[in-house]
Amino acid sequence: MSIARSEAMPRRPLTALLAWRLLVIAVVLISGVSGVAVAAPTACGEAGTTSIARIRGLDGPPVAEGEQVTVEATVTASFPGDRGLNGFYLQSRQPAAAIFVYAPDLDARNAPRPGERWRVEAHTGRYREQIQLERLESTRFCGAGAVRPAVLDPDRPDAYSGLRDRLVTIPGPLHVAEVYNLGRYGSLALARGGRPFHPNNGVEGGRRIDLLLDDGSYRRDPRPVPHTDAGGVRRAGDRVGPITGILAHAFGRWRIHPVADPDFAAANPRSPAPPAHAGLRALQLNLRNYFIDRDGRGPPTEAGFARQRERLRQVIRRLDADLLVLHEIQNHPAAVENLLMFLNADQPPAKRYRQTLDARSEAVIRSVLLYRPQQLALVDSGRHMADVHPRDPVTGRFRTDSGEVLRVVAAHFKSRGGCPDAGDVDRGAGCWAERRLHQSRVLIDWLGETQPSGGSAAAPTLILADFNAYAREAAITAWRDAGFVDLLARALPPDQRYTYNYRGLAGYLDHALATPSLLSRLDGVHIWHINADEPAYLGREAAGIWRSSDHDPMVVDLDGAAP
């Protein structure tokens, strides 16, 4: 491939060429219109070109793959080198059409730049079913050009295909719906009108749009991580916009590669831990696979496991709860003992924990209920063994110094994934919704049958559970119908009712339910949003509390004791 300036242009020193380019771009920006008159080389503008629309097949069948063509058009974006897309985009005015030029031999020093017009001789090609130009024969600089970005309405995905590879702008504002893949692929999921919530969460929110904010690259693990602030932070719920960039379709998704850094606003900043509480504090947290074996779930290395343990310990110690309901622990006594020893290390006797029950079911993971013996006396404990439960719910009754008793239940219901081919498939409430409903009904009945007084909803009981169901799904409605109170819905504003973010939809799969007899003792309910809003890569690479799990910790504060 040859990279050539037009022979009609005199050879300039590098500084002069840079000044020429800056002048060209300035003229384009000041004019704000297409067709800026700049003297072009004699080789530019000659006959023999093929329109981009013809190559793409916008007015007939596309040009066959492998054909040599000549295109003259304006550069709208350039992402050179293997840290970018290894090429640049060309766009024509009439008819409006654009195409990607794959040019891996170009780098930031000699790649065409936005606002320049170039004449390119190359071959037509395909990459992942996308039409592009490749195998460049020659390029010629033809002066200045200008392209006005088309306004993209993100609520009209049916119009996206007509703007493929073109320069577009979204006026905004938009919201960041999800940051899960930010560290892995440099992309963010977007929404209109605020944070989107799962429709079964019972909360009005924004709307997801079928568009990712990408980073001008398809490489994995970009470093530094794009779209973050000076402190390296970007969270779901933040505002962004306007965005101007190239609308592309790759890996099954529409995405926009910005040509300038978008403006972000930290609309959802990191928050401090809930304030200390003088009464009785209960904490629920899904530990996301606390495994002491390195050949199964959890971190694959000892260093990763050490980091996981330390991060979880920091979270638990900051919240300083007297009761811990913890999920996704390896179902082996040694794993629970490992966790207890780690949490109790260097702690005074009043802060140390003990488990209620050392019992095993056949599940791979289990829930545990831990308590501080110097604050609570264990009256009795048990587990609910039933075929409907993949993991046995665990219960404990505790007596406080005043002699009052509280019953606590820890449960982790069937997950929403791993759909069967038929039967209990996803009908809007995730896979296995019928089983989760059955689990709720069976557990409610068992709690009523095993109360010493023979009562059910009248007895003082606190349920802390990862039910894998949202608030308006049948598995949760069954608890309200049985007289239990949804503490998160009672205590928190709608926009704070989430502990999890899945595919850009926030909601609470984790629940705090109580019998009405506990409400007079309720001092506070908190969700500390340290995980759901944070990108997944922090869990693998970072220290500290942020993204120490995938669920947010949930706290219930009671006034000293249960009634």
XYZ file of C-alpha atoms in Angstrom:
563
model
C 0.000 0.000 0.000
C 1.237 3.498 -0.774
C 0.321 6.548 1.259
C 0.633 9.555 -0.983
C -0.109 13.249 -0.864
C -1.271 14.607 -4.194
C 1.540 15.370 -6.626
C -0.091 18.760 -7.153
C 0.652 19.643 -3.562
C 4.220 20.823 -2.881
C 6.165 18.842 -0.302
C 5.903 20.537 3.071
C 7.862 20.122 6.284
C 6.007 18.249 9.010
C 5.232 21.458 10.915
C 3.791 23.064 7.820
C 1.666 19.999 7.117
C 0.351 20.060 10.672
C -0.483 23.747 10.320
C -2.309 23.002 7.045
C -4.360 20.264 8.723
C -5.251 22.536 11.631
C -6.307 25.258 9.221
C -8.468 22.800 7.278
C -10.194 21.559 10.437
C -10.699 25.116 11.686
C -12.360 26.131 8.420
C -14.664 23.125 8.643
C -15.615 23.824 12.251
C -16.191 27.529 11.673
C -18.236 27.026 8.539
C -20.417 24.278 10.008
C -21.592 23.392 6.506
C -20.638 20.971 3.812
C -18.807 21.859 0.662
C -16.029 24.060 2.026
C -14.050 25.302 -0.956
C -10.454 24.154 -0.614
C -8.099 23.731 -3.540
C -7.840 20.014 -4.288
C -5.007 18.144 -5.985
C -5.459 17.491 -9.692
C -5.710 13.746 -9.081
C -8.654 14.290 -6.785
C -12.077 14.743 -8.307
C -11.278 12.747 -11.430
C -13.726 10.242 -12.893
C -13.566 6.539 -12.147
C -14.819 6.502 -8.583
C -17.476 4.184 -7.195
C -20.018 5.620 -4.787
C -20.136 4.247 -1.262
C -23.868 3.703 -1.714
C -23.137 1.489 -4.730
C -20.512 -0.507 -2.816
C -22.929 -1.068 0.075
C -25.815 -1.965 -2.211
C -28.069 0.880 -1.099
C -29.362 1.391 -4.657
C -28.977 -2.142 -5.987
C -26.904 -5.239 -5.304
C -23.652 -4.532 -3.421
C -20.328 -4.694 -5.199
C -18.948 -8.216 -5.071
C -16.322 -9.017 -2.475
C -12.736 -8.626 -3.667
C -13.398 -5.982 -6.349
C -10.955 -3.086 -6.617
C -12.687 0.272 -6.344
C -11.801 3.945 -5.988
C -13.681 6.052 -3.465
C -13.403 9.751 -2.744
C -15.122 10.950 0.417
C -14.693 12.716 3.745
C -13.159 11.120 6.810
C -15.601 11.235 9.715
C -13.640 9.238 12.301
C -10.246 7.623 12.594
C -9.380 4.793 14.998
C -5.891 3.720 13.886
C -3.744 0.913 15.239
C -4.561 -2.232 17.142
C -5.569 -0.128 20.137
C -8.374 1.183 17.938
C -10.325 -0.349 15.075
C -7.321 -0.466 12.730
C -8.866 1.942 10.291
C -11.069 4.937 9.558
C -14.544 5.813 8.268
C -15.382 7.565 5.002
C -18.727 9.222 4.325
C -20.237 10.786 1.208
C -22.871 13.503 1.047
C -24.961 12.592 -1.989
C -26.167 9.981 -1.581
C -25.467 9.876 2.142
C -23.542 6.687 2.867
C -20.509 5.611 4.861
C -18.054 2.738 5.026
C -15.222 1.507 7.207
C -11.739 1.326 5.690
C -9.600 -1.397 7.260
C -6.023 -0.088 7.231
C -3.882 -1.892 9.831
C -0.645 -0.413 8.468
C -1.670 3.105 9.445
C -0.960 4.577 12.833
C -1.805 7.832 14.562
C 0.982 9.671 12.702
C -0.112 8.964 9.143
C -3.777 7.988 9.387
C -6.408 10.206 7.763
C -8.108 12.537 10.184
C -11.690 13.744 10.561
C -12.483 16.733 8.406
C -10.148 15.642 5.569
C -11.206 14.411 2.155
C -9.350 11.396 0.796
C -9.247 9.409 -2.415
C -8.790 5.713 -1.659
C -8.077 2.759 -3.926
C -8.921 -0.495 -2.146
C -10.789 -3.776 -2.423
C -14.259 -4.542 -1.170
C -14.449 -7.015 1.677
C -16.495 -8.447 4.518
C -15.720 -8.824 8.185
C -18.252 -10.475 10.456
C -20.850 -9.921 7.734
C -20.093 -6.184 7.591
C -19.151 -4.529 4.280
C -15.853 -2.676 4.380
C -12.894 -1.580 2.251
C -9.604 -3.401 2.753
C -6.256 -4.162 1.092
C -5.527 -0.525 0.287
C -3.604 0.129 -2.929
C -3.176 3.868 -2.479
C -4.589 6.899 -0.692
C -4.489 10.548 -1.640
C -5.196 13.585 0.468
C -7.718 15.855 -1.281
C -8.067 18.784 1.087
C -10.910 19.606 3.423
C -14.343 18.118 3.579
C -17.215 18.376 6.001
C -20.015 16.110 7.096
C -22.851 17.227 9.292
C -23.778 14.443 11.749
C -27.252 13.024 11.440
C -29.430 13.277 14.523
C -30.056 9.806 15.914
C -33.256 9.120 17.809
C -32.275 6.270 20.154
C -35.937 5.377 20.643
C -36.232 4.397 16.980
C -34.007 1.333 16.490
C -35.849 0.630 13.227
C -33.993 3.642 11.768
C -30.531 2.497 12.843
C -29.768 0.417 9.758
C -30.221 3.448 7.489
C -27.468 5.243 9.429
C -24.980 2.376 9.602
C -21.345 3.539 9.760
C -22.409 7.183 9.505
C -21.534 10.079 11.773
C -24.460 10.634 14.142
C -25.229 12.665 17.223
C -27.538 12.008 20.162
C -28.465 15.310 21.849
C -28.979 13.649 25.228
C -29.160 13.510 28.062
C -28.835 9.759 28.426
C -28.147 7.632 31.467
C -25.696 4.818 32.009
C -27.830 1.707 32.437
C -25.028 -0.796 33.039
C -21.248 -0.827 33.458
C -20.697 -4.589 33.644
C -18.551 -4.830 30.475
C -16.710 -1.537 30.870
C -13.418 -3.137 31.888
C -13.752 -6.146 29.574
C -14.818 -4.460 26.311
C -14.850 -0.720 27.041
C -18.609 -0.413 26.542
C -21.542 0.999 28.486
C -25.258 0.237 28.160
C -27.452 3.325 27.772
C -30.950 4.415 28.726
C -33.338 7.333 28.264
C -35.189 9.061 31.068
C -33.188 7.762 34.008
C -32.073 4.430 35.395
C -34.111 1.519 33.982
C -35.722 -0.892 36.428
C -36.913 -4.404 35.816
C -40.637 -4.209 34.998
C -41.417 -6.626 37.854
C -39.677 -4.437 40.411
C -42.705 -2.182 40.860
C -40.698 0.992 40.190
C -41.030 3.434 37.296
C -37.716 4.219 35.628
C -36.023 5.003 32.356
C -35.999 2.934 29.177
C -33.105 0.865 27.930
C -32.094 1.654 24.377
C -30.625 -0.835 21.945
C -27.321 0.996 21.762
C -23.967 0.680 23.510
C -21.497 3.471 24.057
C -18.257 1.890 22.843
C -14.663 3.104 22.847
C -13.453 3.006 19.226
C -12.063 -0.474 19.705
C -13.129 -4.123 19.888
C -10.159 -5.342 21.892
C -10.577 -7.022 25.239
C -9.457 -5.515 28.520
C -8.625 -1.967 27.327
C -6.282 -0.197 29.708
C -6.646 2.494 30.818
C -10.356 1.771 31.168
C -12.310 4.242 28.994
C -15.222 6.487 29.998
C -14.076 6.866 33.609
C -13.484 10.074 35.555
C -10.199 11.273 37.014
C -10.675 8.888 39.927
C -11.224 5.892 37.646
C -14.937 5.670 38.440
C -18.010 5.214 36.258
C -21.252 3.946 37.767
C -24.645 2.885 36.536
C -27.062 5.785 36.983
C -24.589 8.450 35.826
C -25.701 10.909 33.125
C -24.014 11.243 29.734
C -24.560 13.294 26.637
C -24.566 14.616 24.071
C -22.712 11.910 22.143
C -21.327 12.274 18.621
C -19.723 9.332 16.896
C -19.990 6.511 14.399
C -23.035 4.259 14.523
C -21.808 0.703 13.944
C -23.182 -2.801 14.278
C -20.836 -5.472 15.609
C -21.060 -8.617 17.723
C -24.838 -8.577 17.496
C -25.317 -5.074 18.978
C -25.664 -1.509 17.766
C -22.989 0.715 19.234
C -21.684 4.255 18.892
C -17.937 4.927 18.739
C -17.492 8.521 19.941
C -15.263 10.894 18.015
C -14.820 13.046 21.133
C -15.027 12.225 24.811
C -18.682 12.444 25.901
C -19.626 14.625 28.838
C -20.446 12.587 31.937
C -22.074 13.736 35.170
C -21.728 11.663 38.330
C -25.474 11.515 39.009
C -25.015 8.415 41.185
C -21.855 8.984 43.245
C -20.461 6.419 45.642
C -22.039 6.682 49.062
C -20.648 6.137 52.568
C -21.676 3.158 54.668
C -24.910 3.388 56.659
C -24.284 5.103 59.996
C -23.451 3.008 63.042
C -26.406 1.650 64.973
C -26.658 1.186 68.738
C -29.356 -1.468 68.640
C -29.504 -4.802 66.879
C -28.226 -4.819 63.288
C -28.824 -7.618 60.760
C -26.952 -7.849 57.457
C -27.570 -9.891 54.347
C -24.966 -10.313 51.620
C -24.464 -12.733 48.742
C -20.719 -13.516 48.829
C -20.598 -14.625 45.192
C -19.025 -18.045 45.562
C -16.868 -18.180 48.665
C -14.955 -21.386 47.875
C -11.812 -22.608 49.564
C -11.137 -24.986 46.617
C -9.506 -23.489 43.551
C -10.823 -26.046 41.061
C -14.463 -24.997 41.152
C -16.321 -21.752 41.669
C -14.788 -18.566 42.972
C -11.413 -17.007 42.150
C -9.098 -19.419 40.275
C -5.951 -18.501 42.217
C -4.952 -18.277 45.865
C -4.094 -14.606 45.398
C -7.566 -13.975 43.994
C -9.173 -15.793 46.912
C -7.115 -13.796 49.403
C -8.263 -10.582 47.728
C -11.906 -11.763 47.752
C -11.753 -12.596 51.478
C -10.156 -9.311 52.454
C -12.632 -7.236 50.432
C -15.614 -9.085 51.941
C -14.183 -8.698 55.430
C -13.852 -4.949 54.924
C -17.523 -4.705 53.936
C -18.754 -6.815 56.855
C -16.629 -4.999 59.419
C -17.705 -1.571 58.209
C -21.363 -2.538 58.587
C -20.699 -4.057 62.044
C -23.816 -6.239 62.226
C -24.777 -8.577 65.074
C -26.517 -11.022 62.730
C -25.129 -12.071 59.355
C -27.104 -13.858 56.649
C -24.576 -14.860 53.988
C -25.225 -16.743 50.748
C -23.166 -18.637 48.161
C -20.684 -20.251 50.508
C -19.153 -23.578 49.546
C -21.258 -26.279 51.144
C -18.554 -27.804 53.283
C -17.866 -27.310 57.011
C -14.272 -26.323 56.253
C -15.421 -23.415 54.088
C -17.709 -22.053 56.809
C -14.961 -22.490 59.402
C -12.525 -20.694 57.104
C -14.914 -17.771 56.816
C -15.566 -17.618 60.551
C -11.887 -17.686 61.454
C -11.180 -14.916 58.971
C -14.045 -12.700 60.210
C -13.126 -13.254 63.878
C -9.389 -12.723 63.489
C -8.076 -9.830 65.625
C -11.580 -9.088 66.906
C -12.491 -8.611 70.588
C -14.858 -11.233 72.061
C -17.908 -8.965 71.720
C -17.388 -8.752 67.956
C -16.849 -12.438 67.208
C -19.346 -14.587 65.340
C -20.626 -18.135 65.695
C -22.755 -20.123 63.273
C -26.204 -21.396 64.178
C -26.046 -24.723 62.379
C -23.316 -26.967 61.002
C -25.511 -29.013 58.697
C -25.110 -29.978 55.060
C -27.558 -30.582 52.255
C -26.606 -31.934 48.843
C -26.267 -28.483 47.232
C -22.942 -27.087 46.036
C -23.471 -23.815 47.900
C -25.304 -22.947 51.088
C -26.530 -20.053 53.203
C -25.250 -19.477 56.729
C -26.639 -17.577 59.698
C -23.937 -16.129 61.959
C -24.473 -14.264 65.228
C -22.541 -12.635 68.084
C -23.062 -14.724 71.253
C -22.330 -11.768 73.530
C -25.293 -9.879 72.037
C -27.659 -12.768 71.301
C -28.342 -16.155 72.876
C -29.262 -18.918 70.452
C -32.468 -20.604 71.606
C -32.694 -23.132 68.782
C -31.861 -23.525 65.111
C -32.852 -25.675 62.188
C -33.099 -26.006 58.459
C -36.022 -26.646 56.164
C -35.336 -29.811 54.186
C -37.651 -30.234 51.204
C -37.187 -31.434 47.647
C -38.403 -28.081 46.338
C -35.369 -26.300 47.776
C -32.031 -26.523 45.916
C -30.466 -25.081 49.093
C -31.952 -25.612 52.543
C -33.249 -22.458 54.261
C -31.670 -22.001 57.710
C -33.455 -20.611 60.777
C -32.478 -19.482 64.232
C -34.348 -18.128 67.259
C -32.422 -15.698 69.427
C -33.002 -14.265 72.890
C -31.706 -10.817 73.752
C -30.549 -9.502 77.138
C -34.089 -8.291 77.792
C -35.480 -11.771 77.285
C -37.244 -11.013 74.030
C -37.055 -13.460 71.120
C -36.499 -12.963 67.394
C -36.704 -15.637 64.726
C -34.453 -15.116 61.676
C -34.660 -17.052 58.426
C -31.910 -17.225 55.789
C -32.952 -18.474 52.341
C -31.566 -18.592 48.820
C -34.085 -19.700 46.195
C -33.657 -21.290 42.774
C -31.800 -19.083 40.292
C -33.407 -17.504 37.229
C -30.969 -19.122 34.787
C -30.459 -22.554 33.251
C -33.863 -22.687 31.581
C -35.365 -26.064 30.811
C -36.445 -26.818 27.246
C -40.079 -26.940 28.325
C -42.208 -26.493 31.407
C -40.979 -23.891 33.895
C -39.500 -21.605 31.245
C -39.194 -17.826 31.304
C -42.645 -16.249 30.919
C -41.572 -12.812 32.085
C -40.403 -13.703 35.595
C -37.242 -15.603 34.717
C -36.776 -19.346 34.469
C -38.091 -21.501 37.326
C -40.641 -18.897 38.482
C -43.194 -21.624 39.243
C -40.642 -23.430 41.402
C -39.785 -20.260 43.310
C -43.484 -19.700 43.985
C -43.756 -23.259 45.273
C -40.659 -22.690 47.445
C -42.288 -19.617 48.988
C -45.542 -21.402 49.757
C -43.801 -24.431 51.275
C -41.487 -22.284 53.413
C -44.356 -20.076 54.625
C -46.320 -23.160 55.679
C -43.287 -24.673 57.423
C -42.617 -21.477 59.373
C -46.175 -21.479 60.620
C -46.049 -25.139 61.582
C -42.765 -24.847 63.490
C -43.542 -21.764 65.578
C -43.584 -22.753 69.266
C -46.811 -20.792 69.699
C -48.388 -22.403 66.645
C -48.854 -18.995 65.008
C -47.575 -17.919 61.613
C -47.492 -14.276 60.600
C -48.163 -13.133 64.182
C -44.829 -14.426 65.489
C -41.835 -12.017 65.435
C -39.888 -13.175 62.379
C -37.354 -11.560 60.061
C -36.734 -13.117 56.631
C -33.438 -12.192 54.925
C -33.232 -13.930 51.575
C -31.924 -13.898 48.048
C -35.212 -15.040 46.528
C -34.048 -14.514 42.913
C -37.426 -12.879 42.336
C -38.463 -9.256 41.930
C -41.013 -7.543 44.156
C -44.035 -7.952 41.865
C -43.433 -11.597 41.005
C -45.588 -14.363 42.431
C -42.852 -15.781 44.655
C -42.807 -12.474 46.596
C -46.522 -11.733 46.383
C -47.103 -14.990 48.270
C -45.244 -13.591 51.291
C -47.265 -10.378 51.323
C -50.460 -12.393 51.012
C -49.335 -14.361 54.076
C -49.042 -11.157 56.102
C -45.323 -10.413 55.800
C -44.204 -6.822 55.195
C -41.729 -5.861 52.449
C -39.301 -3.703 54.437
C -37.464 -2.335 51.405
C -40.693 -1.109 49.805
C -41.830 0.299 53.157
C -38.638 2.159 54.046
C -36.811 3.144 50.851
C -37.678 5.570 48.040
C -38.436 3.848 44.725
C -35.172 4.805 43.033
C -33.174 3.120 45.827
C -34.960 -0.233 45.700
C -32.349 -2.315 43.961
C -29.594 -4.712 44.955
C -28.714 -6.104 41.530
C -28.307 -5.013 37.924
C -28.857 -7.505 35.126
C -28.497 -6.437 31.500
C -29.127 -2.820 32.393
C -32.240 -3.406 34.514
C -31.988 -2.681 38.236
C -34.106 -4.341 40.891
C -34.063 -6.161 44.199
C -33.735 -9.910 44.183
C -32.675 -9.679 47.840
C -35.500 -9.182 50.307
C -36.096 -8.217 53.916
C -39.539 -9.385 55.051
C -40.943 -9.110 58.547
C -44.027 -9.968 60.524
C -46.049 -6.892 61.540
C -45.058 -7.444 65.171
C -41.508 -6.323 64.302
C -42.440 -2.980 62.747
C -42.603 -1.067 66.028
C -38.965 -2.011 66.632
C -37.731 -1.115 63.155
C -35.074 1.624 63.264
C -33.917 1.624 59.665
C -33.422 -0.273 56.420
C -30.445 0.341 54.157
C -29.030 -0.887 50.868
C -25.397 0.066 50.446
C -24.869 0.362 46.684
C -21.256 -0.765 46.486
C -21.624 -3.594 43.953
C -24.565 -3.445 41.529
C -23.535 -0.067 40.096
C -19.848 -0.911 39.691
C -18.057 -2.523 36.695
C -17.214 -6.205 36.979
C -13.468 -5.791 36.395
C -13.064 -4.211 39.834
C -13.966 -7.547 41.370
C -11.009 -9.181 39.637
C -8.410 -6.444 39.878
C -9.138 -3.891 42.577
C -8.748 -3.697 46.314
C -11.269 -2.133 48.666
C -15.000 -2.617 48.977
C -16.253 -1.637 45.517
C -17.601 -4.583 43.470
C -16.624 -7.012 46.207
C -19.679 -9.030 45.119
C -22.431 -8.740 42.504
C -25.255 -8.076 45.024
C -25.441 -5.022 47.255
C -25.447 -5.622 51.022
C -28.772 -5.053 52.780
C -29.063 -3.896 56.405
C -31.992 -3.998 58.845
C -31.669 -2.081 62.129
C -33.907 -2.988 65.084
C -34.420 -1.084 68.306
C -32.377 -3.191 70.681
C -34.347 -6.397 70.426
C -37.292 -8.120 68.916
C -40.619 -7.685 70.710
